[in-house]
Amino acid sequence: MSITQKLAGGLVVAVALLGGWGPSFAGAPSAGSVPVEAVMDYLHSVLEANRTFYTVHVVERMQRRGVIESSEKWRELSALPLPAQFFQEASSLATLTGSAVRYRLISLNPINKQNGPHGEFERKALEAVMAHPEQPYKGSVTEGGVRYFQALYADLAVSSVCVSCHNADPRSPKRDYKMRDVLGAVLISIPISE
């Protein structure tokens, strides 16, 4: 089994346990039904911890020591993926599990235009998260005939790597970020039944 399959399989088990979905394990205590808002908060805390750890303890540390740089062209240059790319790659791996949980980074000031808001809900949610970063924005939307519960959580600049990358990129529409500024948001979507 490849590392990709192991990582993807781990996410399916985690989502199944958190959401009360999936197979029941003999002898395992039941958590009952977990509200979808709590599932979102759990997923976000795991995603945020992983990304912050990677940013601070891998990318920042390696660059500060002059060991290896991070780059948007990490594959061609044998560099570390940028923290946003790390997040995107992990999201892509998660889709290989067949899980319907989706997550991505979005911003009102994206470096890559595809990371801008898709629709009015995302725009309104980003504006709310920018104004009150301590408060996630949650609600339901319908896409392609499927209802999703979505939550947006503020994505903060947790490292000088984040600040310098956003401020230095010529495609960045905003170049005056400081530590702890809101760069955008993490958007998590889970399909819900009526």
JSON list of C-alpha atoms in Angstrom, two decimals:
[
{"chain": "A", "resi": 1, "resn": "MET", "atom": "CA", "xyz": [0.00, 0.00, 0.00]},
{"chain": "A", "resi": 2, "resn": "SER", "atom": "CA", "xyz": [1.43, 3.40, -0.99]},
{"chain": "A", "resi": 3, "resn": "ILE", "atom": "CA", "xyz": [1.80, 6.31, 1.43]},
{"chain": "A", "resi": 4, "resn": "THR", "atom": "CA", "xyz": [-0.90, 8.11, -0.56]},
{"chain": "A", "resi": 5, "resn": "GLN", "atom": "CA", "xyz": [-3.35, 5.27, 0.00]},
{"chain": "A", "resi": 6, "resn": "LYS", "atom": "CA", "xyz": [-2.45, 5.09, 3.71]},
{"chain": "A", "resi": 7, "resn": "LEU", "atom": "CA", "xyz": [-2.94, 8.85, 4.19]},
{"chain": "A", "resi": 8, "resn": "ALA", "atom": "CA", "xyz": [-6.19, 8.86, 2.23]},
{"chain": "A", "resi": 9, "resn": "GLY", "atom": "CA", "xyz": [-7.48, 5.81, 4.12]},
{"chain": "A", "resi": 10, "resn": "GLY", "atom": "CA", "xyz": [-6.66, 7.47, 7.43]},
{"chain": "A", "resi": 11, "resn": "LEU", "atom": "CA", "xyz": [-8.78, 10.48, 6.53]},
{"chain": "A", "resi": 12, "resn": "VAL", "atom": "CA", "xyz": [-11.77, 8.28, 5.67]},
{"chain": "A", "resi": 13, "resn": "VAL", "atom": "CA", "xyz": [-11.55, 6.52, 9.04]},
{"chain": "A", "resi": 14, "resn": "ALA", "atom": "CA", "xyz": [-11.19, 9.86, 10.85]},
{"chain": "A", "resi": 15, "resn": "VAL", "atom": "CA", "xyz": [-14.18, 11.37, 9.05]},
{"chain": "A", "resi": 16, "resn": "ALA", "atom": "CA", "xyz": [-16.23, 8.23, 9.63]},
{"chain": "A", "resi": 17, "resn": "LEU", "atom": "CA", "xyz": [-15.52, 8.25, 13.34]},
{"chain": "A", "resi": 18, "resn": "LEU", "atom": "CA", "xyz": [-16.06, 11.98, 13.77]},
{"chain": "A", "resi": 19, "resn": "GLY", "atom": "CA", "xyz": [-19.26, 12.04, 11.79]},
{"chain": "A", "resi": 20, "resn": "GLY", "atom": "CA", "xyz": [-20.68, 8.80, 13.08]},
{"chain": "A", "resi": 21, "resn": "TRP", "atom": "CA", "xyz": [-20.59, 7.40, 9.52]},
{"chain": "A", "resi": 22, "resn": "GLY", "atom": "CA", "xyz": [-19.04, 4.25, 8.24]},
{"chain": "A", "resi": 23, "resn": "PRO", "atom": "CA", "xyz": [-18.65, 0.78, 9.72]},
{"chain": "A", "resi": 24, "resn": "SER", "atom": "CA", "xyz": [-19.24, 0.01, 13.36]},
{"chain": "A", "resi": 25, "resn": "PHE", "atom": "CA", "xyz": [-16.34, -1.66, 15.12]},
{"chain": "A", "resi": 26, "resn": "ALA", "atom": "CA", "xyz": [-17.21, -4.53, 17.46]},
{"chain": "A", "resi": 27, "resn": "GLY", "atom": "CA", "xyz": [-16.60, -3.56, 21.06]},
{"chain": "A", "resi": 28, "resn": "ALA", "atom": "CA", "xyz": [-15.96, 0.10, 20.23]},
{"chain": "A", "resi": 29, "resn": "PRO", "atom": "CA", "xyz": [-17.97, 2.62, 22.24]},
{"chain": "A", "resi": 30, "resn": "SER", "atom": "CA", "xyz": [-20.46, 4.60, 20.18]},
{"chain": "A", "resi": 31, "resn": "ALA", "atom": "CA", "xyz": [-20.21, 8.38, 20.10]},
{"chain": "A", "resi": 32, "resn": "GLY", "atom": "CA", "xyz": [-23.79, 8.62, 18.94]},
{"chain": "A", "resi": 33, "resn": "SER", "atom": "CA", "xyz": [-24.66, 11.38, 16.55]},
{"chain": "A", "resi": 34, "resn": "VAL", "atom": "CA", "xyz": [-22.18, 14.25, 16.42]},
{"chain": "A", "resi": 35, "resn": "PRO", "atom": "CA", "xyz": [-23.64, 17.55, 15.18]},
{"chain": "A", "resi": 36, "resn": "VAL", "atom": "CA", "xyz": [-22.25, 18.58, 11.79]},
{"chain": "A", "resi": 37, "resn": "GLU", "atom": "CA", "xyz": [-21.02, 21.89, 13.25]},
{"chain": "A", "resi": 38, "resn": "ALA", "atom": "CA", "xyz": [-18.91, 19.99, 15.79]},
{"chain": "A", "resi": 39, "resn": "VAL", "atom": "CA", "xyz": [-17.54, 17.74, 13.02]},
{"chain": "A", "resi": 40, "resn": "MET", "atom": "CA", "xyz": [-16.51, 20.87, 11.10]},
{"chain": "A", "resi": 41, "resn": "ASP", "atom": "CA", "xyz": [-14.74, 22.27, 14.15]},
{"chain": "A", "resi": 42, "resn": "TYR", "atom": "CA", "xyz": [-12.92, 18.96, 14.71]},
{"chain": "A", "resi": 43, "resn": "LEU", "atom": "CA", "xyz": [-11.82, 18.75, 11.09]},
{"chain": "A", "resi": 44, "resn": "HIS", "atom": "CA", "xyz": [-10.65, 22.35, 11.09]},
{"chain": "A", "resi": 45, "resn": "SER", "atom": "CA", "xyz": [-8.59, 21.88, 14.24]},
{"chain": "A", "resi": 46, "resn": "VAL", "atom": "CA", "xyz": [-6.77, 18.92, 12.63]},
{"chain": "A", "resi": 47, "resn": "LEU", "atom": "CA", "xyz": [-6.23, 20.74, 9.32]},
{"chain": "A", "resi": 48, "resn": "GLU", "atom": "CA", "xyz": [-5.00, 23.88, 11.09]},
{"chain": "A", "resi": 49, "resn": "ALA", "atom": "CA", "xyz": [-2.63, 21.95, 13.35]},
{"chain": "A", "resi": 50, "resn": "ASN", "atom": "CA", "xyz": [-1.11, 20.04, 10.41]},
{"chain": "A", "resi": 51, "resn": "ARG", "atom": "CA", "xyz": [-0.64, 23.14, 8.28]},
{"chain": "A", "resi": 52, "resn": "THR", "atom": "CA", "xyz": [0.77, 25.25, 11.13]},
{"chain": "A", "resi": 53, "resn": "PHE", "atom": "CA", "xyz": [3.20, 22.50, 12.08]},
{"chain": "A", "resi": 54, "resn": "TYR", "atom": "CA", "xyz": [4.37, 22.15, 8.48]},
{"chain": "A", "resi": 55, "resn": "THR", "atom": "CA", "xyz": [4.73, 25.92, 8.05]},
{"chain": "A", "resi": 56, "resn": "VAL", "atom": "CA", "xyz": [6.58, 26.65, 11.30]},
{"chain": "A", "resi": 57, "resn": "HIS", "atom": "CA", "xyz": [8.53, 23.46, 11.99]},
{"chain": "A", "resi": 58, "resn": "VAL", "atom": "CA", "xyz": [9.38, 22.36, 8.45]},
{"chain": "A", "resi": 59, "resn": "VAL", "atom": "CA", "xyz": [9.32, 25.24, 5.95]},
{"chain": "A", "resi": 60, "resn": "GLU", "atom": "CA", "xyz": [10.38, 28.09, 8.24]},
{"chain": "A", "resi": 61, "resn": "ARG", "atom": "CA", "xyz": [13.01, 26.01, 10.04]},
{"chain": "A", "resi": 62, "resn": "MET", "atom": "CA", "xyz": [14.56, 24.61, 6.86]},
{"chain": "A", "resi": 63, "resn": "GLN", "atom": "CA", "xyz": [14.68, 28.01, 5.17]},
{"chain": "A", "resi": 64, "resn": "ARG", "atom": "CA", "xyz": [16.10, 29.74, 8.26]},
{"chain": "A", "resi": 65, "resn": "ARG", "atom": "CA", "xyz": [18.89, 27.15, 8.41]},
{"chain": "A", "resi": 66, "resn": "GLY", "atom": "CA", "xyz": [19.53, 27.40, 4.68]},
{"chain": "A", "resi": 67, "resn": "VAL", "atom": "CA", "xyz": [18.82, 23.69, 4.19]},
{"chain": "A", "resi": 68, "resn": "ILE", "atom": "CA", "xyz": [16.10, 23.89, 1.52]},
{"chain": "A", "resi": 69, "resn": "GLU", "atom": "CA", "xyz": [13.76, 26.56, 0.20]},
{"chain": "A", "resi": 70, "resn": "SER", "atom": "CA", "xyz": [10.05, 26.35, -0.46]},
{"chain": "A", "resi": 71, "resn": "SER", "atom": "CA", "xyz": [8.79, 27.19, -3.91]},
{"chain": "A", "resi": 72, "resn": "GLU", "atom": "CA", "xyz": [5.63, 27.25, -5.96]},
{"chain": "A", "resi": 73, "resn": "LYS", "atom": "CA", "xyz": [7.63, 25.19, -8.48]},
{"chain": "A", "resi": 74, "resn": "TRP", "atom": "CA", "xyz": [8.61, 22.66, -5.81]},
{"chain": "A", "resi": 75, "resn": "ARG", "atom": "CA", "xyz": [8.38, 19.64, -8.11]},
{"chain": "A", "resi": 76, "resn": "GLU", "atom": "CA", "xyz": [10.73, 21.05, -10.75]},
{"chain": "A", "resi": 77, "resn": "LEU", "atom": "CA", "xyz": [13.17, 22.57, -8.24]},
{"chain": "A", "resi": 78, "resn": "SER", "atom": "CA", "xyz": [13.21, 19.73, -5.67]},
{"chain": "A", "resi": 79, "resn": "ALA", "atom": "CA", "xyz": [12.05, 22.26, -3.10]},
{"chain": "A", "resi": 80, "resn": "LEU", "atom": "CA", "xyz": [9.48, 22.12, -0.33]},
{"chain": "A", "resi": 81, "resn": "PRO", "atom": "CA", "xyz": [5.89, 22.86, -1.32]},
{"chain": "A", "resi": 82, "resn": "LEU", "atom": "CA", "xyz": [4.62, 26.21, -0.11]},
{"chain": "A", "resi": 83, "resn": "PRO", "atom": "CA", "xyz": [2.28, 25.80, 2.89]},
{"chain": "A", "resi": 84, "resn": "ALA", "atom": "CA", "xyz": [-0.74, 26.57, 0.68]},
{"chain": "A", "resi": 85, "resn": "GLN", "atom": "CA", "xyz": [0.39, 23.89, -1.78]},
{"chain": "A", "resi": 86, "resn": "PHE", "atom": "CA", "xyz": [0.89, 21.43, 1.07]},
{"chain": "A", "resi": 87, "resn": "PHE", "atom": "CA", "xyz": [-2.74, 22.09, 2.03]},
{"chain": "A", "resi": 88, "resn": "GLN", "atom": "CA", "xyz": [-3.95, 21.70, -1.57]},
{"chain": "A", "resi": 89, "resn": "GLU", "atom": "CA", "xyz": [-2.00, 18.48, -2.10]},
{"chain": "A", "resi": 90, "resn": "ALA", "atom": "CA", "xyz": [-3.40, 16.99, 1.10]},
{"chain": "A", "resi": 91, "resn": "SER", "atom": "CA", "xyz": [-6.91, 17.96, -0.03]},
{"chain": "A", "resi": 92, "resn": "SER", "atom": "CA", "xyz": [-6.31, 16.24, -3.39]},
{"chain": "A", "resi": 93, "resn": "LEU", "atom": "CA", "xyz": [-5.13, 13.10, -1.60]},
{"chain": "A", "resi": 94, "resn": "ALA", "atom": "CA", "xyz": [-8.24, 13.16, 0.57]},
{"chain": "A", "resi": 95, "resn": "THR", "atom": "CA", "xyz": [-10.49, 13.10, -2.51]},
{"chain": "A", "resi": 96, "resn": "LEU", "atom": "CA", "xyz": [-8.87, 9.80, -3.50]},
{"chain": "A", "resi": 97, "resn": "THR", "atom": "CA", "xyz": [-10.58, 8.17, -0.52]},
{"chain": "A", "resi": 98, "resn": "GLY", "atom": "CA", "xyz": [-14.01, 8.69, -2.03]},
{"chain": "A", "resi": 99, "resn": "SER", "atom": "CA", "xyz": [-14.94, 10.87, 0.93]},
{"chain": "A", "resi": 100, "resn": "ALA", "atom": "CA", "xyz": [-17.32, 13.66, 0.07]},
{"chain": "A", "resi": 101, "resn": "VAL", "atom": "CA", "xyz": [-15.62, 16.02, 2.54]},
{"chain": "A", "resi": 102, "resn": "ARG", "atom": "CA", "xyz": [-13.92, 18.84, 0.65]},
{"chain": "A", "resi": 103, "resn": "TYR", "atom": "CA", "xyz": [-11.63, 21.61, 1.85]},
{"chain": "A", "resi": 104, "resn": "ARG", "atom": "CA", "xyz": [-9.65, 24.41, 0.27]},
{"chain": "A", "resi": 105, "resn": "LEU", "atom": "CA", "xyz": [-8.12, 27.81, 0.90]},
{"chain": "A", "resi": 106, "resn": "ILE", "atom": "CA", "xyz": [-9.97, 30.86, -0.38]},
{"chain": "A", "resi": 107, "resn": "SER", "atom": "CA", "xyz": [-9.29, 34.59, -0.16]},
{"chain": "A", "resi": 108, "resn": "LEU", "atom": "CA", "xyz": [-10.63, 37.97, -1.18]},
{"chain": "A", "resi": 109, "resn": "ASN", "atom": "CA", "xyz": [-7.01, 38.74, -2.18]},
{"chain": "A", "resi": 110, "resn": "PRO", "atom": "CA", "xyz": [-5.82, 35.48, -3.73]},
{"chain": "A", "resi": 111, "resn": "ILE", "atom": "CA", "xyz": [-2.41, 35.11, -5.32]},
{"chain": "A", "resi": 112, "resn": "ASN", "atom": "CA", "xyz": [-3.92, 32.45, -7.60]},
{"chain": "A", "resi": 113, "resn": "LYS", "atom": "CA", "xyz": [-7.27, 33.59, -8.99]},
{"chain": "A", "resi": 114, "resn": "GLN", "atom": "CA", "xyz": [-8.81, 30.10, -8.65]},
{"chain": "A", "resi": 115, "resn": "ASN", "atom": "CA", "xyz": [-8.62, 30.61, -4.87]},
{"chain": "A", "resi": 116, "resn": "GLY", "atom": "CA", "xyz": [-11.07, 33.48, -4.95]},
{"chain": "A", "resi": 117, "resn": "PRO", "atom": "CA", "xyz": [-14.65, 33.08, -3.71]},
{"chain": "A", "resi": 118, "resn": "HIS", "atom": "CA", "xyz": [-17.00, 30.98, -5.81]},
{"chain": "A", "resi": 119, "resn": "GLY", "atom": "CA", "xyz": [-20.40, 32.55, -5.41]},
{"chain": "A", "resi": 120, "resn": "GLU", "atom": "CA", "xyz": [-22.19, 34.86, -3.04]},
{"chain": "A", "resi": 121, "resn": "PHE", "atom": "CA", "xyz": [-22.10, 32.55, 0.01]},
{"chain": "A", "resi": 122, "resn": "GLU", "atom": "CA", "xyz": [-18.28, 32.34, -0.10]},
{"chain": "A", "resi": 123, "resn": "ARG", "atom": "CA", "xyz": [-17.87, 36.09, -0.66]},
{"chain": "A", "resi": 124, "resn": "LYS", "atom": "CA", "xyz": [-20.20, 36.95, 2.22]},
{"chain": "A", "resi": 125, "resn": "ALA", "atom": "CA", "xyz": [-18.51, 34.35, 4.45]},
{"chain": "A", "resi": 126, "resn": "LEU", "atom": "CA", "xyz": [-15.03, 35.70, 3.64]},
{"chain": "A", "resi": 127, "resn": "GLU", "atom": "CA", "xyz": [-16.12, 39.24, 4.44]},
{"chain": "A", "resi": 128, "resn": "ALA", "atom": "CA", "xyz": [-17.53, 38.05, 7.78]},
{"chain": "A", "resi": 129, "resn": "VAL", "atom": "CA", "xyz": [-14.38, 36.07, 8.66]},
{"chain": "A", "resi": 130, "resn": "MET", "atom": "CA", "xyz": [-12.15, 39.03, 7.71]},
{"chain": "A", "resi": 131, "resn": "ALA", "atom": "CA", "xyz": [-14.17, 41.28, 10.05]},
{"chain": "A", "resi": 132, "resn": "HIS", "atom": "CA", "xyz": [-14.34, 38.72, 12.90]},
{"chain": "A", "resi": 133, "resn": "PRO", "atom": "CA", "xyz": [-11.53, 36.15, 12.52]},
{"chain": "A", "resi": 134, "resn": "GLU", "atom": "CA", "xyz": [-12.29, 34.53, 15.85]},
{"chain": "A", "resi": 135, "resn": "GLN", "atom": "CA", "xyz": [-15.75, 33.50, 14.60]},
{"chain": "A", "resi": 136, "resn": "PRO", "atom": "CA", "xyz": [-16.18, 30.86, 11.86]},
{"chain": "A", "resi": 137, "resn": "TYR", "atom": "CA", "xyz": [-18.94, 31.45, 9.33]},
{"chain": "A", "resi": 138, "resn": "LYS", "atom": "CA", "xyz": [-21.24, 28.47, 8.81]},
{"chain": "A", "resi": 139, "resn": "GLY", "atom": "CA", "xyz": [-24.23, 27.69, 6.65]},
{"chain": "A", "resi": 140, "resn": "SER", "atom": "CA", "xyz": [-25.68, 25.41, 4.03]},
{"chain": "A", "resi": 141, "resn": "VAL", "atom": "CA", "xyz": [-25.60, 25.73, 0.26]},
{"chain": "A", "resi": 142, "resn": "THR", "atom": "CA", "xyz": [-26.85, 23.67, -2.65]},
{"chain": "A", "resi": 143, "resn": "GLU", "atom": "CA", "xyz": [-24.46, 22.83, -5.49]},
{"chain": "A", "resi": 144, "resn": "GLY", "atom": "CA", "xyz": [-25.40, 20.57, -8.36]},
{"chain": "A", "resi": 145, "resn": "GLY", "atom": "CA", "xyz": [-28.54, 19.41, -6.56]},
{"chain": "A", "resi": 146, "resn": "VAL", "atom": "CA", "xyz": [-26.57, 18.39, -3.43]},
{"chain": "A", "resi": 147, "resn": "ARG", "atom": "CA", "xyz": [-26.87, 20.21, -0.10]},
{"chain": "A", "resi": 148, "resn": "TYR", "atom": "CA", "xyz": [-23.61, 20.95, 1.69]},
{"chain": "A", "resi": 149, "resn": "PHE", "atom": "CA", "xyz": [-22.91, 22.30, 5.12]},
{"chain": "A", "resi": 150, "resn": "GLN", "atom": "CA", "xyz": [-19.99, 24.71, 4.79]},
{"chain": "A", "resi": 151, "resn": "ALA", "atom": "CA", "xyz": [-17.80, 26.44, 7.32]},
{"chain": "A", "resi": 152, "resn": "LEU", "atom": "CA", "xyz": [-15.12, 29.06, 6.80]},
{"chain": "A", "resi": 153, "resn": "TYR", "atom": "CA", "xyz": [-12.37, 29.60, 9.36]},
{"chain": "A", "resi": 154, "resn": "ALA", "atom": "CA", "xyz": [-9.89, 32.47, 9.30]},
{"chain": "A", "resi": 155, "resn": "ASP", "atom": "CA", "xyz": [-6.52, 31.56, 7.79]},
{"chain": "A", "resi": 156, "resn": "LEU", "atom": "CA", "xyz": [-3.94, 33.59, 9.71]},
{"chain": "A", "resi": 157, "resn": "ALA", "atom": "CA", "xyz": [-0.33, 34.41, 8.83]},
{"chain": "A", "resi": 158, "resn": "VAL", "atom": "CA", "xyz": [1.34, 32.17, 11.44]},
{"chain": "A", "resi": 159, "resn": "SER", "atom": "CA", "xyz": [4.89, 32.58, 10.17]},
{"chain": "A", "resi": 160, "resn": "SER", "atom": "CA", "xyz": [7.19, 35.12, 8.56]},
{"chain": "A", "resi": 161, "resn": "VAL", "atom": "CA", "xyz": [7.22, 32.67, 5.61]},
{"chain": "A", "resi": 162, "resn": "CYS", "atom": "CA", "xyz": [3.51, 33.36, 5.03]},
{"chain": "A", "resi": 163, "resn": "VAL", "atom": "CA", "xyz": [3.96, 37.13, 5.29]},
{"chain": "A", "resi": 164, "resn": "SER", "atom": "CA", "xyz": [7.00, 37.36, 3.02]},
{"chain": "A", "resi": 165, "resn": "CYS", "atom": "CA", "xyz": [5.52, 35.03, 0.40]},
{"chain": "A", "resi": 166, "resn": "HIS", "atom": "CA", "xyz": [2.25, 36.97, 0.12]},
{"chain": "A", "resi": 167, "resn": "ASN", "atom": "CA", "xyz": [3.96, 40.37, 0.22]},
{"chain": "A", "resi": 168, "resn": "ALA", "atom": "CA", "xyz": [6.66, 39.48, -2.33]},
{"chain": "A", "resi": 169, "resn": "ASP", "atom": "CA", "xyz": [4.57, 37.68, -4.96]},
{"chain": "A", "resi": 170, "resn": "PRO", "atom": "CA", "xyz": [3.96, 40.05, -7.91]},
{"chain": "A", "resi": 171, "resn": "ARG", "atom": "CA", "xyz": [0.50, 38.48, -8.45]},
{"chain": "A", "resi": 172, "resn": "SER", "atom": "CA", "xyz": [-0.60, 39.33, -4.90]},
{"chain": "A", "resi": 173, "resn": "PRO", "atom": "CA", "xyz": [-3.23, 42.07, -4.88]},
{"chain": "A", "resi": 174, "resn": "LYS", "atom": "CA", "xyz": [-2.27, 42.90, -1.26]},
{"chain": "A", "resi": 175, "resn": "ARG", "atom": "CA", "xyz": [1.36, 43.33, -0.20]},
{"chain": "A", "resi": 176, "resn": "ASP", "atom": "CA", "xyz": [1.28, 44.73, 3.31]},
{"chain": "A", "resi": 177, "resn": "TYR", "atom": "CA", "xyz": [0.49, 41.65, 5.41]},
{"chain": "A", "resi": 178, "resn": "LYS", "atom": "CA", "xyz": [1.85, 41.36, 8.94]},
{"chain": "A", "resi": 179, "resn": "MET", "atom": "CA", "xyz": [2.05, 38.44, 11.36]},
{"chain": "A", "resi": 180, "resn": "ARG", "atom": "CA", "xyz": [-1.38, 37.21, 12.50]},
{"chain": "A", "resi": 181, "resn": "ASP", "atom": "CA", "xyz": [-3.19, 39.05, 9.69]},
{"chain": "A", "resi": 182, "resn": "VAL", "atom": "CA", "xyz": [-6.05, 37.17, 8.04]},
{"chain": "A", "resi": 183, "resn": "LEU", "atom": "CA", "xyz": [-4.85, 35.92, 4.65]},
{"chain": "A", "resi": 184, "resn": "GLY", "atom": "CA", "xyz": [-8.19, 34.36, 3.75]},
{"chain": "A", "resi": 185, "resn": "ALA", "atom": "CA", "xyz": [-10.08, 31.32, 5.02]},
{"chain": "A", "resi": 186, "resn": "VAL", "atom": "CA", "xyz": [-10.18, 27.57, 5.13]},
{"chain": "A", "resi": 187, "resn": "LEU", "atom": "CA", "xyz": [-13.44, 26.38, 3.56]},
{"chain": "A", "resi": 188, "resn": "ILE", "atom": "CA", "xyz": [-14.72, 22.95, 4.58]},
{"chain": "A", "resi": 189, "resn": "SER", "atom": "CA", "xyz": [-17.77, 21.36, 2.91]},
{"chain": "A", "resi": 190, "resn": "ILE", "atom": "CA", "xyz": [-19.67, 18.25, 3.99]},
{"chain": "A", "resi": 191, "resn": "PRO", "atom": "CA", "xyz": [-22.73, 16.91, 2.15]},
{"chain": "A", "resi": 192, "resn": "ILE", "atom": "CA", "xyz": [-25.82, 16.77, 4.33]},
{"chain": "A", "resi": 193, "resn": "SER", "atom": "CA", "xyz": [-29.07, 14.91, 3.93]},
{"chain": "A", "resi": 194, "resn": "GLU", "atom": "CA", "xyz": [-32.43, 16.59, 4.26]}
]
